[in-house]
Short mmCIF file of C-alpha atoms in Angstrom, two decimals:
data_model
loop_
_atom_site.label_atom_id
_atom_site.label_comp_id
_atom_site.label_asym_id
_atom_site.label_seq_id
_atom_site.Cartn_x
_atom_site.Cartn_y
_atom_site.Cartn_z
CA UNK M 917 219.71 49.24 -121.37
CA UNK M 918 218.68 51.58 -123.92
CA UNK M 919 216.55 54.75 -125.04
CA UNK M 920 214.46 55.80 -127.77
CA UNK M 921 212.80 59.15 -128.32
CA UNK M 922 209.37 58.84 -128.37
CA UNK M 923 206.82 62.05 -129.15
CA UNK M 924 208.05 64.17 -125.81
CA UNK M 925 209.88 61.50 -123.70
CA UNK M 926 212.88 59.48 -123.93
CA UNK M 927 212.23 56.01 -122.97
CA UNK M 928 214.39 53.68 -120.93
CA UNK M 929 213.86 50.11 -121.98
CA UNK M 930 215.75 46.86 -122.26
CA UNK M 931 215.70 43.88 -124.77
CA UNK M 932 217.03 40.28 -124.01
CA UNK M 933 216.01 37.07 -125.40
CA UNK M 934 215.24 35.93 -129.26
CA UNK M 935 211.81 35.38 -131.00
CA UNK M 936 208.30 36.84 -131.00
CA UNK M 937 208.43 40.32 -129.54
CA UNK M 938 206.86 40.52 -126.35
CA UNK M 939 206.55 44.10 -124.14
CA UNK M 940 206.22 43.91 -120.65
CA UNK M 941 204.40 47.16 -118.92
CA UNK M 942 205.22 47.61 -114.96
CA UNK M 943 202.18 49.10 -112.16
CA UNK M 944 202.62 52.39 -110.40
CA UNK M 945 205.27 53.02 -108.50
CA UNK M 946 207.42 50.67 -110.42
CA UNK M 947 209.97 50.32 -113.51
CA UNK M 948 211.02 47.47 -115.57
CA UNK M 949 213.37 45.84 -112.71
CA UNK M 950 210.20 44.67 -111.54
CA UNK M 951 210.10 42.02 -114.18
CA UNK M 952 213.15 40.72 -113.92
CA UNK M 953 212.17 37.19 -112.02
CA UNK M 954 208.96 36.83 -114.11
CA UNK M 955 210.99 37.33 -117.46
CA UNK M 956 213.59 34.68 -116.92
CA UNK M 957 210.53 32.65 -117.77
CA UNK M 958 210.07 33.77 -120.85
CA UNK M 959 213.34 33.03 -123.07
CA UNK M 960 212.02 32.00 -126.02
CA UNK M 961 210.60 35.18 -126.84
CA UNK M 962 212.16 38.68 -127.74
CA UNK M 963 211.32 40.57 -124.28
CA UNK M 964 211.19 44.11 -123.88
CA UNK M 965 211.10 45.90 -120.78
CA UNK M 966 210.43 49.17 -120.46
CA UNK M 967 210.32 52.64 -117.98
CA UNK M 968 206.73 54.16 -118.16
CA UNK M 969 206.39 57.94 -118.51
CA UNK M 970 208.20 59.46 -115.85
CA UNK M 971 209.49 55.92 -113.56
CA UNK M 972 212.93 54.36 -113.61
CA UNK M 973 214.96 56.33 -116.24
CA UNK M 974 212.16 57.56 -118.55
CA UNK M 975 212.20 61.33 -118.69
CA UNK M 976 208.17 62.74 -117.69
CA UNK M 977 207.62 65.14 -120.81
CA UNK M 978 204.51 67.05 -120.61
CA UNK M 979 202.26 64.84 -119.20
CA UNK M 980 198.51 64.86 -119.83
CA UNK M 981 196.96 62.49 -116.37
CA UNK M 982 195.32 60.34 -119.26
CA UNK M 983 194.98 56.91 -119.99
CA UNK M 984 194.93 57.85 -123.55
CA UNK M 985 198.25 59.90 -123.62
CA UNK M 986 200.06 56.42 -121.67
CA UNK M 987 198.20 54.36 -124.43
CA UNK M 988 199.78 56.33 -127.11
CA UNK M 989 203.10 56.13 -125.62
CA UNK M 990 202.56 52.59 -125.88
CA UNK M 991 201.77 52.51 -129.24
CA UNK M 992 204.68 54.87 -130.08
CA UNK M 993 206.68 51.94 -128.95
CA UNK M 994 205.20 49.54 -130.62
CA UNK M 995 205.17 51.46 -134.08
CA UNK M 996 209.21 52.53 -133.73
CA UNK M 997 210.66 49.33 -131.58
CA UNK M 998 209.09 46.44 -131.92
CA UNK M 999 206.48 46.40 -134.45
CA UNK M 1000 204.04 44.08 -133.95
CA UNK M 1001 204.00 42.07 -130.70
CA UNK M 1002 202.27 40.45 -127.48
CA UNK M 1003 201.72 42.99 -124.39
CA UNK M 1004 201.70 42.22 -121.06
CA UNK M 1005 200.63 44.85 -118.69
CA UNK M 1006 200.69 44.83 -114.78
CA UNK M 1007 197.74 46.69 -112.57
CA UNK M 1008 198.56 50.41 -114.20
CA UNK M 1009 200.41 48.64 -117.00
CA UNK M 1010 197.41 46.24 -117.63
CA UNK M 1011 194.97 49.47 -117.99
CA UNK M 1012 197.20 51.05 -120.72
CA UNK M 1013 197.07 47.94 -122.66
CA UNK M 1014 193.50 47.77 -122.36
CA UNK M 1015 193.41 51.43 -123.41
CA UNK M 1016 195.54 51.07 -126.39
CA UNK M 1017 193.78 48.18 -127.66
CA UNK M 1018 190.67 50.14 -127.76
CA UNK M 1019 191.88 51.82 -130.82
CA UNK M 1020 191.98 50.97 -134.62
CA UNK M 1021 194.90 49.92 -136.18
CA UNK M 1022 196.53 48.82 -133.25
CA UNK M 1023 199.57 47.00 -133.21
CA UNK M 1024 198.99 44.87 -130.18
CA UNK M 1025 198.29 41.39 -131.29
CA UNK M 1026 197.60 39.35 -127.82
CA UNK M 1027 197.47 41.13 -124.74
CA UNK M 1028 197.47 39.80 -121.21
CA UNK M 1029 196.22 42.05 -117.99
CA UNK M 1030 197.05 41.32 -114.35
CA UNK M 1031 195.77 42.75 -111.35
CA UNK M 1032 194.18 45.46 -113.35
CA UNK M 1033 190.97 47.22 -113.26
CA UNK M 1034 188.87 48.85 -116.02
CA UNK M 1035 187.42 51.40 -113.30
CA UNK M 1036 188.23 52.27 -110.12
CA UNK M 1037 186.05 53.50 -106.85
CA UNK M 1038 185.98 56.26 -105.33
CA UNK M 1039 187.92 54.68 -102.66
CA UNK M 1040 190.88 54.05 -105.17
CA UNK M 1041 190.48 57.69 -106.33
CA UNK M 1042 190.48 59.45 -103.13
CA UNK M 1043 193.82 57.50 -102.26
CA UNK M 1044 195.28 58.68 -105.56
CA UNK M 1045 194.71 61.83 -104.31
CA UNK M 1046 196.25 61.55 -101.03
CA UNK M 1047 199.45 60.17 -103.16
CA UNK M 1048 199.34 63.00 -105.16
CA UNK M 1049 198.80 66.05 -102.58
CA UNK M 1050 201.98 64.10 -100.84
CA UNK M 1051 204.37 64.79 -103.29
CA UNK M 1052 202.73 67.70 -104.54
CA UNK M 1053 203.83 69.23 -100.88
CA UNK M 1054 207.28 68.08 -101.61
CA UNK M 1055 206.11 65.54 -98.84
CA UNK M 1056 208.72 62.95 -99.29
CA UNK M 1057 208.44 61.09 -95.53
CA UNK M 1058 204.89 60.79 -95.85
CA UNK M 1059 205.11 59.28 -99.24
CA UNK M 1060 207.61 57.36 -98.44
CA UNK M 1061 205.62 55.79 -95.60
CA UNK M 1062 202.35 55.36 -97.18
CA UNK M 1063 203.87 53.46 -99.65
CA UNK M 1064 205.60 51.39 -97.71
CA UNK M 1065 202.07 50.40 -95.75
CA UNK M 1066 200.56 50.01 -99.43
CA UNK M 1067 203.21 47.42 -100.15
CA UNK M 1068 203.04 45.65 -96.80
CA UNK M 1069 199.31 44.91 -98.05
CA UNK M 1070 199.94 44.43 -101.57
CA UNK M 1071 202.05 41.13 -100.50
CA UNK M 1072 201.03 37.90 -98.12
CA UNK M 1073 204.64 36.14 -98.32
CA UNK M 1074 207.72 36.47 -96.42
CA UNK M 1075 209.56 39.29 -97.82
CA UNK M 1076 211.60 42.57 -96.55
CA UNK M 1077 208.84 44.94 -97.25
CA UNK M 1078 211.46 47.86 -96.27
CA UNK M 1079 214.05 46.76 -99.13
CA UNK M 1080 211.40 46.79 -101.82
CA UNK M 1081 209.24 49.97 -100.37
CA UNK M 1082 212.83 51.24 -101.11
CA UNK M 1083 213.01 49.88 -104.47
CA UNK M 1084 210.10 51.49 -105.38
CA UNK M 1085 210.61 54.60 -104.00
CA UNK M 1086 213.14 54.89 -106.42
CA UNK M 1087 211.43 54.57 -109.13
CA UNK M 1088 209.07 57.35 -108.42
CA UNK M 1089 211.75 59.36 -109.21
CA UNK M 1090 211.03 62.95 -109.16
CA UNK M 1091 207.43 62.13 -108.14
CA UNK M 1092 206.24 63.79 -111.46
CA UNK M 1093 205.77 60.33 -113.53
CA UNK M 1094 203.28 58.81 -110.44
CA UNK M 1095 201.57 62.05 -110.34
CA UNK M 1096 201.14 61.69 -113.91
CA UNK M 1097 199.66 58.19 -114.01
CA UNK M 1098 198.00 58.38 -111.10
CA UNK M 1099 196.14 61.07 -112.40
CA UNK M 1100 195.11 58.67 -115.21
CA UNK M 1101 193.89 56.19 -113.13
CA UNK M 1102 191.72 58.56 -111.32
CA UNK M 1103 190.18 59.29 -114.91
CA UNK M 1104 188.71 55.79 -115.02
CA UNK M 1105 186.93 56.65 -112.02
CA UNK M 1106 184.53 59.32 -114.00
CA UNK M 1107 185.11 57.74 -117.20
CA UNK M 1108 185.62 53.99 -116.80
CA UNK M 1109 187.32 51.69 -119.69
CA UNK M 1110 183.66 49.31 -119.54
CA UNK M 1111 181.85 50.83 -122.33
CA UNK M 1112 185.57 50.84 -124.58
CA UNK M 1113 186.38 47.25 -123.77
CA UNK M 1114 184.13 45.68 -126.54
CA UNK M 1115 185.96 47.97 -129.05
CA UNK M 1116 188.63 45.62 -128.49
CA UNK M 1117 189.19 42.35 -131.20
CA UNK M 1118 192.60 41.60 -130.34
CA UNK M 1119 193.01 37.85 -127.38
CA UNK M 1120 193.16 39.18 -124.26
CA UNK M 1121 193.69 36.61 -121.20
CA UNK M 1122 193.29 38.05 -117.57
CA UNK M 1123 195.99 37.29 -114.88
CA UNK M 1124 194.08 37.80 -111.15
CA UNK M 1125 195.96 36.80 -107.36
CA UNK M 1126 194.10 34.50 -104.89
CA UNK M 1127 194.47 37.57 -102.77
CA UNK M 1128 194.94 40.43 -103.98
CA UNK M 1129 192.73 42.99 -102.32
CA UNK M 1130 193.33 45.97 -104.68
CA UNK M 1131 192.05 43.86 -107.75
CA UNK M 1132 189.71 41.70 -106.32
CA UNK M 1133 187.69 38.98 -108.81
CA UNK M 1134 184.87 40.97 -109.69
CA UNK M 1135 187.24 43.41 -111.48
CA UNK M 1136 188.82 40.73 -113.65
CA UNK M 1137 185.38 39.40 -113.85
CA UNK M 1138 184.16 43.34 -115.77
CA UNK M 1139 186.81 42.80 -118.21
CA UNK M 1140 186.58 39.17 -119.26
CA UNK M 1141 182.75 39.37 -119.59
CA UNK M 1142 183.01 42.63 -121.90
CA UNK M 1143 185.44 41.32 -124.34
CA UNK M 1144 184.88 38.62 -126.83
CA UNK M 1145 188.32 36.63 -126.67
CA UNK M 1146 189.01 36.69 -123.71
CA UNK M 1147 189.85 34.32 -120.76
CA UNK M 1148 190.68 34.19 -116.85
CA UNK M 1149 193.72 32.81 -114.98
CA UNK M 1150 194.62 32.78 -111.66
CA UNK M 1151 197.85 32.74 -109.55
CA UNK M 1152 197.94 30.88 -106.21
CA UNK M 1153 199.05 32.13 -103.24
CA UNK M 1154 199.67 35.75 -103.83
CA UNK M 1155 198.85 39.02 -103.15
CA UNK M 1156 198.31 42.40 -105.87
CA UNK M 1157 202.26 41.85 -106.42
CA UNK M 1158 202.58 38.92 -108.09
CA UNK M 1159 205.69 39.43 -109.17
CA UNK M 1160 206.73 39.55 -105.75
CA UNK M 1161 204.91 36.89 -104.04
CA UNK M 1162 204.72 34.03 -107.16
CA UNK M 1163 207.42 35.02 -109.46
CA UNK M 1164 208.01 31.67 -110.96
CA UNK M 1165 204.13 30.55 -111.29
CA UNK M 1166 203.49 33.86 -112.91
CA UNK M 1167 206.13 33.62 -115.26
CA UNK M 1168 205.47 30.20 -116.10
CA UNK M 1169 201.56 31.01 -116.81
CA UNK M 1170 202.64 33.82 -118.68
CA UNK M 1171 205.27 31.84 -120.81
CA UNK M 1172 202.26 29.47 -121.89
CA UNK M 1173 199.39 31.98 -122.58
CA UNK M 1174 202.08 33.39 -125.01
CA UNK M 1175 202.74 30.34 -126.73
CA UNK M 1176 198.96 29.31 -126.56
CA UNK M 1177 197.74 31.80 -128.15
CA UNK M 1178 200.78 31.87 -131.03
CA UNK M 1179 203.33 34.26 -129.99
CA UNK M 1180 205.90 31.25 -130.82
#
């Protein structure tokens, strides 16, 4: 492990591997140990894993509740670390890459989205909100419960739901960095990514899961018919956590888009 400052945060991030950079951006109520089955997939490239404002080890700073202050942290990173590279993002991950390809100059040269939405319903928002008033309230039990029912539906294998509820729990840290980003992805329910997505002229391919209720088709569908390049993949047998559920499928998918589009 090791930090960079970045504009007001420090960020937490790893680097393994040799070759084309690659940066891998965790969901909500994650940090970058969330990767670490899909990335053993990927060792021909130069992967970077990082903490997202205010998860895992990545101080908060002063944060905004904007897509477009997580999409600059991004690009911070980008600019100062790796230069250059292939981004994968992950549900809340996969909207800050969309955001941050929106804009010119960008240094984001393929990027791949899974289980991510370019808008969310009011649904979506109003839970956000729940979230949010929890830990607002200093609400700990109840947050810690919710998201441990948000996980049992986010997966549809075998695994000890209270062990990673845990895990992510964790991450949330002081609460502050989910407040933050959630916040953000209430944003794209007023002011959806849609009308930004054909702004964007970098390859994008679009990861969806058979059953992933929180990111169902037609969401994947929104992006891929907005954007020029861009293509749809799906992962078999698993839920909204892929990562969780199909950690060697996904990485393996992910290992070829990256080489088929000419990240090695």
């Amino acid at each position: 492990m090791t930090t960079v400052e970045l504009r007001d945060v420090v960020v937490n991030y790893r680097r393994r591997g040799s070759g084309p950079p690659v940066v891998l951006l965790h969901g909500l109520a994650e940090d970058l140990r969330s990767w670490e089955a899909v990335a053993a997939h990927l060792g021909e490239f130069t992967v970077h894993t990082l903490d997202l404002r205010g998860h895992g080890r990545t101080t908060p700073g002063e944060g905004a509740g904007t897509l477009s202050q997580l999409g600059d942290d991004l690009a911070a990173f980008l600019s100062t670390v790796t230069g250059p590279a292939a981004v994968v993002g992950y549900s809340l991950g996969g909207a800050i890459g969309l955001r941050a390809a929106t804009c010119p100059g960008t240094l984001i040269d393929h990027l791949i989205v899974a289980a991510t939405s370019s808008v969310v319903g009011s649904a979506a928002a109003e839970f956000f909100a729940g979230r949010i008033a929890q830990l607002e309230a200093s609400d700990w039990d109840g947050f810690a419960a919710g998201l441990r029912d948000d996980t049992a539906k986010q997966v549809v294998t075998a695994v000890d739901i209270d062990a990673l509820a845990s895990r992510r729990v964790d991450a949330v840290g002081d609460g502050r960095g989910y407040i933050n980003a959630a916040r953000a992805m209430m944003g794209i329910h007023s002011e959806p990514l849609n009308p930004l997505l054909a702004q964007i002229e970098v390859p994008v391919d679009v990861i969806g899961a058979e059953f992933d209720v929180f990111c169902p088709r037609r969401a994947s569908d929104i992006i891929v018919d907005a954007i020029s390049d861009c293509r749809y993949h799906e992962v078999a047998g698993a839920g909204h956590l892929l990562s969780v559920d199909q950690p060697d499928a996904y990485g393996r998918l992910l290992a070829r888009l990256l080489h088929s589009r000419g990240a090695a």
